Coordinates of C-alpha atoms and ligand atoms in Angstrom, one line a residue:
X1 CA -38.0 -67.4 -187.5
X2 CA -36.1 -64.2 -188.4
X3 CA -32.7 -64.5 -186.7
X4 CA -30.6 -67.5 -186.0
X5 CA -26.9 -67.3 -185.1
X6 CA -24.8 -70.5 -185.0
X7 CA -21.4 -70.8 -183.5
X8 CA -20.4 -67.3 -184.4
X9 CA -16.8 -66.4 -183.8
X10 CA -15.3 -63.0 -184.6
X11 CA -11.6 -62.4 -184.2
X12 CA -10.2 -58.9 -184.8
X13 CA -6.8 -58.7 -186.3
X14 CA -6.5 -62.4 -186.5
X15 CA -2.9 -63.8 -186.6
X16 CA -1.3 -60.6 -185.4
X17 CA -0.1 -59.8 -181.9
X18 CA -3.2 -57.6 -181.6
X19 CA -5.5 -60.6 -182.2
X20 CA -8.7 -60.2 -180.1
X21 CA -11.6 -62.7 -179.8
X22 CA -14.6 -60.4 -179.7
X23 CA -17.2 -63.1 -180.2
X24 CA -16.5 -66.6 -178.9
X25 CA -18.8 -69.3 -180.3
X26 CA -22.1 -67.4 -179.9
X27 CA -25.4 -69.2 -180.7
X28 CA -29.0 -68.0 -180.2
X29 CA -32.3 -67.6 -181.9
X30 CA -34.6 -64.6 -181.9
X31 CA -38.3 -65.2 -182.8
X32 CA -40.4 -63.0 -185.0
X33 CA -41.7 -59.9 -183.2
X34 CA -39.5 -60.3 -180.1
X35 CA -38.3 -57.2 -178.3
X36 CA -34.8 -58.1 -177.1
X37 CA -32.5 -56.1 -174.8
X38 CA -28.9 -56.8 -175.6
X39 CA -26.8 -55.9 -172.6
X40 CA -23.2 -56.3 -171.5
X41 CA -20.3 -54.4 -170.1
X42 CA -18.3 -52.1 -172.5
X43 CA -16.1 -54.3 -174.7
X44 CA -18.3 -57.4 -174.2
X45 CA -19.0 -57.7 -178.0
X46 CA -22.4 -56.1 -178.4
X47 CA -21.6 -53.8 -181.3
X48 CA -19.5 -56.5 -183.0
X49 CA -22.5 -58.9 -182.7
X50 CA -25.1 -56.6 -184.2
X51 CA -22.9 -55.6 -187.1
X52 CA -22.9 -59.3 -188.1
X53 CA -26.7 -59.4 -188.3
X54 CA -26.9 -57.2 -191.4
X55 CA -23.7 -58.4 -193.0
X56 CA -21.6 -55.4 -192.1
X57 CA -19.0 -57.6 -190.4
X58 CA -18.1 -61.1 -191.7
X59 CA -17.8 -64.0 -189.2
X60 CA -14.4 -65.5 -188.7
X61 CA -16.5 -68.6 -188.5
X62 CA -20.1 -69.6 -187.9
X63 CA -23.4 -68.8 -189.6
X64 CA -26.1 -66.2 -189.5
X65 CA -29.6 -66.9 -190.9
X66 CA -32.2 -64.2 -191.4
X67 CA -35.5 -65.7 -192.4
X68 CA -33.7 -69.0 -193.1
X69 CA -31.3 -67.2 -195.5
X70 CA -27.6 -67.7 -194.9
X71 CA -26.6 -64.1 -195.1
X72 CA -23.0 -64.8 -195.9
X73 CA -23.5 -67.3 -198.7
X74 CA -22.3 -66.2 -202.1
X75 CA -25.9 -66.3 -203.5
X76 CA -27.3 -63.9 -200.9
X77 CA -27.7 -60.2 -201.8
X78 CA -26.6 -58.1 -198.9
X79 CA -28.7 -55.3 -200.3
X80 CA -31.8 -57.4 -199.6
X81 CA -30.6 -58.4 -196.1
X82 CA -29.9 -54.7 -195.2
X83 CA -33.4 -53.9 -196.2
X84 CA -34.7 -56.5 -193.9
X85 CA -32.4 -55.7 -191.0
X86 CA -32.2 -52.0 -190.2
X87 CA -29.2 -50.9 -188.0
X88 CA -29.1 -47.7 -186.1
X89 CA -25.5 -47.0 -185.1
X90 CA -24.4 -45.4 -181.9
X91 CA -24.7 -41.6 -182.2
X92 CA -26.6 -42.0 -185.5
X93 CA -27.1 -38.2 -185.7
X94 CA -23.4 -38.0 -186.8
X95 CA -24.5 -39.6 -190.1
X96 CA -27.1 -36.9 -190.9
X97 CA -25.8 -35.0 -193.9
X98 CA -28.6 -33.6 -196.1
X99 CA -29.8 -30.0 -195.9
X100 CA -33.3 -30.9 -194.8
X101 CA -35.0 -33.5 -192.6
X102 CA -37.1 -34.6 -195.6
X103 CA -34.0 -35.3 -197.8
X104 CA -32.3 -37.1 -195.0
X105 CA -35.1 -39.5 -194.3
X106 CA -35.9 -39.9 -198.0
X107 CA -32.3 -40.9 -198.8
X108 CA -32.8 -44.7 -198.4
X109 CA -36.2 -44.9 -200.1
X110 CA -34.9 -42.9 -203.1
X111 CA -32.0 -45.3 -203.4
X112 CA -34.5 -48.1 -203.5
X113 CA -35.8 -46.4 -206.6
X114 CA -39.3 -46.1 -205.2
X115 CA -41.9 -43.7 -206.8
X116 CA -42.0 -40.2 -205.6
X117 CA -45.4 -40.8 -203.9
X118 CA -44.1 -43.9 -202.1
X119 CA -41.0 -42.0 -200.9
X120 CA -43.3 -39.2 -199.6
X121 CA -45.5 -41.7 -197.8
X122 CA -42.5 -43.4 -196.2
X123 CA -41.0 -40.2 -195.0
X124 CA -44.3 -39.1 -193.5
X125 CA -44.9 -42.4 -191.8
X126 CA -41.5 -42.9 -190.4
X127 CA -41.3 -39.4 -189.0
X128 CA -44.7 -40.1 -187.4
X129 CA -43.3 -43.3 -185.9
X130 CA -40.6 -41.5 -184.1
X131 CA -43.0 -38.9 -182.8
X132 CA -42.0 -36.0 -185.1
X133 CA -44.6 -33.9 -187.0
X134 CA -43.9 -34.0 -190.8
X135 CA -45.1 -30.5 -191.5
X136 CA -43.1 -29.0 -188.6
X137 CA -39.7 -30.6 -189.4
X138 CA -39.6 -31.5 -193.1
X139 CA -37.9 -28.3 -194.3
X140 CA -35.7 -27.8 -191.3
X141 CA -32.0 -28.5 -191.3
X142 CA -31.3 -31.5 -189.1
X143 CA -28.5 -29.5 -187.5
X144 CA -31.0 -27.0 -186.1
X145 CA -32.8 -29.7 -184.1
X146 CA -32.2 -30.7 -180.5
X147 CA -30.0 -33.7 -179.8
X148 CA -32.9 -36.0 -179.1
X149 CA -34.7 -34.8 -182.3
X150 CA -31.7 -35.3 -184.5
X151 CA -31.4 -38.9 -183.2
X152 CA -35.1 -39.5 -184.0
X153 CA -34.6 -38.2 -187.6
X154 CA -31.7 -40.7 -187.9
X155 CA -33.9 -43.5 -186.7
X156 CA -36.7 -42.4 -189.0
X157 CA -34.2 -42.7 -191.9
X158 CA -33.7 -46.4 -191.0
X159 CA -37.4 -47.0 -190.5
X160 CA -38.1 -45.5 -194.0
X161 CA -36.5 -48.7 -195.4
X162 CA -39.4 -50.7 -193.7
X163 CA -37.1 -53.2 -192.0
X164 CA -38.5 -56.4 -190.5
X165 CA -35.8 -56.2 -187.8
X166 CA -34.7 -53.0 -186.2
X167 CA -31.4 -52.9 -184.2
X168 CA -30.5 -49.9 -182.2
X169 CA -27.0 -49.6 -180.7
X170 CA -27.2 -47.6 -177.4
X171 CA -29.9 -45.2 -178.7
X172 CA -29.9 -43.3 -175.4
X173 CA -26.2 -42.7 -175.1
X174 CA -25.4 -39.1 -174.3
X175 CA -29.0 -37.9 -174.0
X176 CA -30.4 -36.2 -170.9
X177 CA -32.9 -38.1 -168.8
X178 CA -35.8 -36.5 -170.7
X179 CA -34.4 -37.3 -174.1
X180 CA -33.7 -40.8 -173.0
X181 CA -37.2 -41.4 -171.8
X182 CA -38.6 -40.0 -175.0
X183 CA -36.6 -42.2 -177.2
X184 CA -37.3 -45.3 -175.1
X185 CA -41.0 -44.6 -175.1
X186 CA -41.0 -44.1 -178.9
X187 CA -39.2 -47.4 -179.4
X188 CA -41.7 -49.1 -177.1
X189 CA -44.6 -47.7 -179.1
X190 CA -43.0 -48.6 -182.4
X191 CA -42.7 -52.2 -181.3
X192 CA -46.4 -52.2 -180.2
X193 CA -47.6 -50.6 -183.4
X194 CA -45.5 -52.2 -186.1
X195 CA -44.8 -55.6 -184.5
X196 CA -41.3 -55.6 -185.9
X197 CA -38.5 -57.5 -184.2
X198 CA -36.4 -55.0 -182.1
X199 CA -32.9 -55.5 -180.7
X200 CA -32.1 -52.7 -178.3
X201 CA -28.4 -52.5 -177.2
X202 CA -27.8 -50.9 -173.8
X203 CA -25.5 -51.1 -170.9
X204 CA -28.2 -50.0 -168.5
X205 CA -30.5 -52.6 -166.9
X206 CA -32.7 -49.7 -165.7
X207 CA -33.4 -48.7 -169.3
X208 CA -34.3 -52.0 -170.7
X209 CA -35.9 -53.9 -167.8
X210 CA -39.4 -52.5 -168.3
X211 CA -39.4 -52.6 -172.0
X212 CA -38.2 -55.8 -173.4
X213 CA -39.5 -59.4 -173.7
X214 CA -36.1 -60.9 -173.3
X215 CA -32.7 -59.9 -172.2
X216 CA -29.6 -61.2 -173.9
X217 CA -26.6 -60.8 -171.6
X218 CA -23.1 -60.8 -173.1
X219 CA -19.9 -61.2 -171.2
X220 CA -16.4 -61.2 -172.8
X221 CA -17.7 -62.3 -176.2
X222 CA -20.0 -65.0 -174.9
X223 CA -23.7 -65.2 -174.1
X224 CA -24.3 -65.4 -170.4
X225 CA -28.1 -65.4 -170.4
X226 CA -31.0 -65.1 -172.9
X227 CA -34.2 -65.1 -170.9
X228 CA -37.1 -62.9 -169.6
X229 CA -36.1 -60.0 -167.4
X230 CA -37.7 -61.7 -164.4
X231 CA -35.5 -64.8 -164.8
X232 CA -32.3 -62.9 -165.7
X233 CA -32.7 -60.6 -162.6
X234 CA -32.7 -63.7 -160.4
X235 CA -29.1 -64.1 -161.3
X236 CA -28.1 -60.9 -159.5
X237 CA -24.8 -62.3 -158.2
X238 CA -23.6 -63.3 -161.7
X239 CA -24.8 -60.0 -163.1
X240 CA -22.8 -58.1 -160.5
X241 CA -19.7 -60.2 -161.1
X242 CA -19.8 -59.3 -164.8
X243 CA -20.2 -55.6 -164.1
X244 CA -23.9 -55.3 -164.6
X245 CA -26.3 -54.4 -161.8
X246 CA -30.0 -55.3 -161.6
X247 CA -32.5 -52.5 -161.5
X248 CA -32.6 -50.7 -158.1
X249 CA -36.2 -51.9 -157.6
X250 CA -35.1 -55.6 -157.9
X251 CA -32.5 -54.9 -155.2
X252 CA -35.0 -53.3 -152.9
X253 CA -37.3 -56.3 -153.2
X254 CA -34.5 -58.7 -152.5
X255 CA -33.5 -56.7 -149.4
X256 CA -37.1 -56.8 -148.2
X257 CA -37.3 -60.5 -148.7
X258 CA -34.1 -61.0 -146.7
X259 CA -35.8 -59.1 -143.9
X260 CA -38.6 -61.6 -144.0
X261 CA -41.3 -59.9 -146.1
X262 CA -43.0 -62.5 -148.3
X263 CA -42.6 -60.7 -151.6
X264 CA -42.1 -61.9 -155.2
X265 CA -39.5 -60.5 -157.6
X266 CA -40.5 -57.3 -159.3
X267 CA -39.1 -55.7 -162.4
X268 CA -40.8 -52.3 -162.4
X269 CA -41.5 -49.6 -159.8
X270 CA -45.2 -49.9 -160.5
X271 CA -45.2 -53.7 -159.9
X272 CA -43.1 -53.2 -156.7
X273 CA -45.5 -50.6 -155.4
X274 CA -48.5 -52.9 -155.7
X275 CA -46.5 -55.8 -154.2
X276 CA -45.3 -53.7 -151.2
X277 CA -48.8 -52.3 -150.5
X278 CA -50.2 -55.9 -150.6
X279 CA -47.6 -57.1 -148.2
X280 CA -48.3 -54.2 -145.8
X281 CA -52.1 -54.8 -146.0
X282 CA -51.6 -58.5 -145.6
X283 CA -49.5 -57.9 -142.4
X284 CA -52.1 -55.5 -141.0
X285 CA -54.9 -57.9 -141.6
X286 CA -53.1 -60.8 -140.0
Ligands
ADP301 P1 -19.3 -53.4 -177.0 O1 -20.1 -52.9 -178.1 O2 -20.0 -54.4 -176.1 O3 -18.7 -52.3 -176.1 P2 -17.4 -54.2 -179.1 O4 -18.1 -55.1 -179.9 O5 -17.3 -52.8 -179.6 O6 -18.0 -54.2 -177.6 O7 -15.9 -54.7 -178.8 C1 -15.6 -56.0 -178.4 C2 -14.1 -56.1 -178.2 O8 -13.5 -56.0 -179.5 C3 -13.5 -55.0 -177.4 O9 -12.4 -55.6 -176.7 C4 -12.9 -54.1 -178.5 O10 -11.8 -53.4 -178.0 C5 -12.6 -55.0 -179.6 N1 -12.8 -54.3 -180.9 C6 -13.9 -53.7 -181.3 N2 -13.8 -53.2 -182.6 C7 -12.5 -53.5 -182.9 C8 -11.7 -53.2 -184.1 N3 -12.2 -52.6 -185.2 N4 -10.4 -53.7 -184.1 C9 -9.9 -54.3 -183.1 N5 -10.6 -54.6 -181.9 C10 -11.8 -54.2 -181.9
MG302 MG1 -20.7 -50.9 -178.5

């Protein structure tokens, strides 16, 4: 069981007039290999939560276990935890700094004091995992790449550490629709190929609905839901109340049902297409 969070509380600027409870008694478990979408309105505590999962922030109270290891116990090496849990920050391309793509992606593995061959292997493999061709990009300056490509290089740098858990904080922020779809498809492929646990932070239901196994919904520092997209989208009213929509296609299906069409909930356009065609056919046959 890779991630277990127990009664996690995080208070920024505790005991000052600016005190703010960003995480309010959060508990949940994420199973090995799960693909989780972490969603919530701006300020709901998403970034605060994920920075606890690799020890970057310390809990005000509560515990975090990765592979049954209490990551904040004195005996735990945070270096080991950070190798297991790779965190891609928002706008990760701002952290690219080497002259070449190769050097940037190799930075982490070199720090691990791996052999030159192993570093090379890892750089090649992780660029491949984000859909970039090693020979084409290795000698380029990261700054000469497109926005989407820069971001992929930054993600490759984290993958080169071979994490068991990959956390991405709003990886589509600021990208155009094409860049956004590319990144999301790469992440989906990555989950399929590598079977690692992925936590994808987003404020867009549309983005994550079709991708993830489970959605973790945060609201004002608390967990509102942790369930499959299908079950979470049944709570459309609550989601709207906390500033999150459901995907447009779920709304459409609900409207059709209100009008008397016998149609089940759908979470993707493809699914809805089939369901609507079936209903129309069924009506004609009747
Ligand atoms: P999200 O990622 O969901 O937008 P955050 O975790 O960034 O939310 O923020 C949760 C709350 O904590 C917000 O109200 C935010 O203003 C506050 N907050 C975040 N970082 C800090 C900080 N370093 N100091 C004080 N307050 C913070
Ligand atoms: Mg955030």
